[in-house]
Coordinates of C-alpha atoms in Angstrom, one line a residue:
M1 CA 38.1 -12.0 7.4
N2 CA 38.8 -8.4 8.4
T3 CA 38.0 -6.2 11.5
P4 CA 38.4 -2.6 11.5
Q5 CA 42.0 -1.6 12.9
H6 CA 40.5 0.5 15.7
T7 CA 39.9 -2.8 17.4
V8 CA 43.5 -4.0 17.7
S9 CA 46.5 -2.0 19.0
A10 CA 49.1 -0.3 16.7
L11 CA 51.6 -2.5 15.7
Q12 CA 54.0 -3.1 18.6
Q13 CA 57.7 -3.7 17.8
D14 CA 58.9 -4.1 21.2
P15 CA 63.0 -4.9 21.0
N16 CA 62.6 -7.6 23.9
F17 CA 60.5 -9.4 21.6
E18 CA 61.2 -11.4 17.9
L19 CA 58.1 -10.6 16.5
A20 CA 55.8 -7.8 15.8
F21 CA 52.5 -7.8 17.1
R22 CA 49.0 -6.3 17.7
I23 CA 47.0 -6.7 20.7
Q24 CA 42.9 -7.0 20.8
Q25 CA 41.6 -4.2 22.3
P26 CA 40.6 -3.2 25.0
Q27 CA 43.5 -4.9 26.6
P28 CA 42.8 -6.5 30.2
V29 CA 45.0 -5.1 32.7
Q30 CA 45.1 -8.2 34.7
P31 CA 44.5 -11.0 32.1
K32 CA 43.5 -14.4 33.2
A33 CA 44.3 -16.3 29.8
L34 CA 46.2 -15.9 26.8
L35 CA 45.2 -16.7 23.2
V36 CA 47.7 -16.2 20.3
L37 CA 46.3 -16.0 16.5
L38 CA 48.5 -17.1 13.8
H39 CA 47.6 -15.7 10.3
G40 CA 48.2 -17.5 7.0
V41 CA 50.3 -17.1 4.3
G42 CA 50.5 -13.8 2.1
S43 CA 48.0 -12.5 4.7
S44 CA 48.8 -10.4 7.7
E45 CA 48.0 -10.3 11.2
L46 CA 44.8 -8.2 11.0
S47 CA 43.3 -11.0 8.9
L48 CA 42.3 -12.7 12.2
S49 CA 41.4 -9.9 13.9
D50 CA 37.8 -10.5 14.1
L51 CA 38.4 -14.4 15.2
A52 CA 38.7 -13.1 18.8
A53 CA 35.3 -11.2 18.5
G54 CA 33.5 -12.5 21.8
I55 CA 36.2 -13.9 23.4
D56 CA 36.1 -13.4 27.5
P57 CA 37.6 -9.8 28.3
H58 CA 39.8 -11.2 30.5
T59 CA 41.9 -12.7 27.8
L60 CA 44.8 -11.4 26.3
V61 CA 44.3 -12.0 22.8
V62 CA 47.9 -11.4 20.6
L63 CA 48.1 -11.5 17.1
P64 CA 51.9 -11.4 16.0
R65 CA 53.2 -10.9 12.4
G66 CA 54.5 -13.7 10.6
P67 CA 58.9 -12.6 10.2
L68 CA 59.0 -13.1 6.5
A69 CA 57.9 -10.0 4.4
L70 CA 56.3 -11.5 0.8
G71 CA 54.8 -7.9 -0.3
P72 CA 52.9 -4.8 1.5
N73 CA 50.7 -6.6 4.4
Q74 CA 51.7 -9.8 3.1
C75 CA 53.5 -12.0 5.4
A76 CA 54.4 -15.4 5.9
W77 CA 55.9 -17.9 8.5
F78 CA 57.9 -20.0 6.2
R79 CA 57.7 -19.9 2.3
V80 CA 55.9 -22.7 0.6
A81 CA 55.3 -23.9 -2.9
F82 CA 52.1 -25.7 -4.1
T83 CA 53.0 -28.3 -6.3
A84 CA 51.3 -31.4 -8.1
N85 CA 52.9 -33.2 -5.2
G86 CA 51.6 -31.5 -2.5
P87 CA 53.1 -28.1 -0.8
Q88 CA 56.7 -28.3 -0.4
I89 CA 57.8 -26.2 2.2
V90 CA 61.3 -24.4 3.1
E91 CA 61.8 -26.6 6.5
R92 CA 64.6 -24.3 7.9
E93 CA 62.5 -21.5 7.9
A94 CA 59.5 -23.5 9.2
E95 CA 61.8 -24.6 12.0
Q96 CA 63.0 -21.2 12.8
A97 CA 59.6 -19.7 13.2
R98 CA 58.4 -22.8 15.5
H99 CA 61.5 -22.1 17.8
T100 CA 60.5 -18.2 17.7
L101 CA 56.8 -18.9 18.5
I102 CA 57.8 -20.9 21.5
R103 CA 60.0 -18.0 23.0
F104 CA 57.4 -15.2 21.9
I105 CA 54.5 -17.2 23.7
T106 CA 57.1 -17.7 26.7
Q107 CA 57.7 -14.2 27.1
L108 CA 54.0 -13.2 27.0
Q109 CA 53.4 -15.6 29.7
T110 CA 56.2 -14.3 31.9
Q111 CA 55.4 -10.8 31.0
H112 CA 51.6 -11.0 31.7
H113 CA 51.9 -13.8 34.4
I114 CA 49.6 -16.1 32.6
A115 CA 49.9 -19.8 33.2
P116 CA 50.4 -22.2 30.3
E117 CA 47.1 -24.0 31.3
H118 CA 45.3 -21.0 30.4
T119 CA 47.1 -20.5 27.0
V120 CA 45.7 -21.5 23.5
V121 CA 47.6 -20.8 20.2
A122 CA 45.0 -21.1 16.9
G123 CA 45.5 -20.1 13.4
F124 CA 44.5 -20.2 10.1
S125 CA 46.0 -22.0 7.1
Q126 CA 49.6 -21.8 7.7
G127 CA 48.9 -20.1 11.0
G128 CA 47.1 -23.4 11.9
I129 CA 50.4 -25.4 10.9
M130 CA 52.6 -23.2 13.1
S131 CA 50.1 -23.7 16.1
A132 CA 50.2 -27.8 15.6
S133 CA 54.2 -27.4 15.6
V134 CA 54.3 -25.4 18.6
A135 CA 51.9 -27.1 20.7
L136 CA 53.0 -30.4 19.5
S137 CA 56.7 -29.9 20.5
A138 CA 56.4 -27.8 23.6
P139 CA 53.0 -28.8 24.6
E140 CA 54.4 -27.5 28.4
R141 CA 53.8 -23.9 27.1
V142 CA 50.0 -24.6 26.1
A143 CA 46.7 -25.7 26.9
G144 CA 45.5 -26.3 23.6
F145 CA 45.9 -25.6 19.7
G146 CA 43.5 -24.9 16.8
I147 CA 43.9 -25.7 13.2
L148 CA 41.7 -23.8 10.9
S149 CA 42.0 -24.7 7.4
G150 CA 45.3 -25.9 8.0
R151 CA 47.6 -29.1 8.2
I152 CA 50.2 -30.9 10.7
L153 CA 53.5 -30.6 8.9
P154 CA 55.0 -34.4 8.1
E155 CA 58.4 -32.6 8.7
L156 CA 57.5 -32.1 12.4
A157 CA 57.6 -36.1 13.4
P158 CA 61.1 -35.9 14.9
F159 CA 60.1 -33.1 17.0
V160 CA 56.8 -34.4 18.4
A161 CA 56.8 -34.6 22.2
D162 CA 56.1 -38.1 23.7
G163 CA 52.4 -39.1 24.3
A164 CA 53.0 -38.8 28.2
R165 CA 53.5 -34.9 27.7
L166 CA 50.5 -34.6 25.2
Q167 CA 47.7 -36.2 27.3
H168 CA 46.7 -32.9 28.7
L169 CA 46.4 -31.0 25.0
Q170 CA 42.8 -30.1 23.6
A171 CA 43.0 -29.8 19.8
L172 CA 40.6 -28.5 17.5
V173 CA 41.0 -29.6 14.0
A174 CA 38.3 -27.5 11.5
H175 CA 38.3 -27.7 7.7
G176 CA 36.2 -26.8 4.5
A177 CA 35.0 -29.6 2.9
L178 CA 35.8 -27.5 -0.4
D179 CA 39.2 -26.5 0.2
G180 CA 41.1 -26.2 -2.7
T181 CA 44.4 -24.9 -1.3
L182 CA 44.8 -27.3 1.4
P183 CA 42.3 -30.4 0.7
V184 CA 40.2 -31.9 3.5
T185 CA 42.4 -35.1 3.3
W186 CA 45.2 -33.0 5.4
A187 CA 42.5 -32.4 7.9
E188 CA 41.9 -36.2 7.9
R189 CA 45.7 -37.1 8.1
S190 CA 46.0 -34.7 11.0
E191 CA 43.2 -36.3 12.7
Q192 CA 44.6 -39.5 12.1
W193 CA 48.0 -38.5 13.8
L194 CA 46.6 -37.0 16.6
K195 CA 44.6 -40.1 17.4
Q196 CA 47.6 -42.0 17.3
L197 CA 49.4 -39.5 19.6
G198 CA 46.5 -39.8 22.2
V199 CA 45.7 -35.7 21.9
T200 CA 41.8 -34.8 22.6
Q201 CA 40.6 -33.3 19.8
T202 CA 37.3 -31.7 18.3
N203 CA 36.8 -32.5 14.5
L204 CA 34.9 -30.1 12.6
R205 CA 33.9 -29.7 8.9
Y206 CA 32.2 -27.1 6.7
P207 CA 30.6 -26.8 3.1
I208 CA 33.4 -24.2 2.2
G209 CA 36.4 -23.7 0.6
H210 CA 40.2 -22.4 1.8
S211 CA 38.6 -19.8 4.5
I212 CA 37.1 -19.2 7.7
S213 CA 33.1 -19.1 7.8
A214 CA 31.1 -17.5 10.3
A215 CA 29.8 -21.1 11.7
M216 CA 33.7 -22.0 12.1
Q217 CA 34.5 -18.9 13.7
A218 CA 30.9 -19.6 16.1
D219 CA 32.5 -23.2 16.5
F220 CA 35.9 -21.8 17.3
L221 CA 34.7 -19.1 20.0
G222 CA 32.8 -22.2 21.4
W223 CA 35.7 -24.3 21.7
V224 CA 38.1 -22.1 22.9
Q225 CA 36.6 -20.5 26.0
P226 CA 36.5 -23.7 27.9
V227 CA 39.9 -24.6 27.3
L228 CA 41.2 -20.9 28.0
K229 CA 39.5 -21.2 31.4
G230 CA 41.7 -24.4 32.0
G231 CA 38.1 -26.7 31.7

């Protein structure tokens, strides 16, 4: 999914922020909500710029760049190897990225005077993984999170907040039934875990592989708008 670069700002490397980022244009002067979109491994922030098409113009949409450079315009939140035994992550990097994103979102909320109840974090593949990691470990920072063709890291278990702190969260788990990179069983595991935690969730399947289809994008927009409004 690629959108012409004129729909997002130039890459901002503000020394006050730990991550470089772009902002969906036109940027609202007085934003009422915040949507943070996280890209997958081996991609960049530009890969999700069109996911925000149709978002309420009063929403500030921020696309941060993963801190690890794998190549030109190829970034990641943490390194991962896909093995016969499933994905093997560099746990230290995933933990560092989780803390960095929590601080990043908090800074954005403070700078733009946006409340957590009007904040959503979502992403594709590894970006969806990080969205779940942020929301489930620091639920006070967001109203909801979206996992698009992603999963919840089993390694997150020690850091997941207790059920009482998670009750307000809204989760979206959207996955391709034909996904060969992260098989749909990962979505099923995520859904079962969220059910055990008592998190309200919307679960969607598509006849696609490891990607975001037009239908998934439309469903994401339909889900995220009321969550951003606090509804």
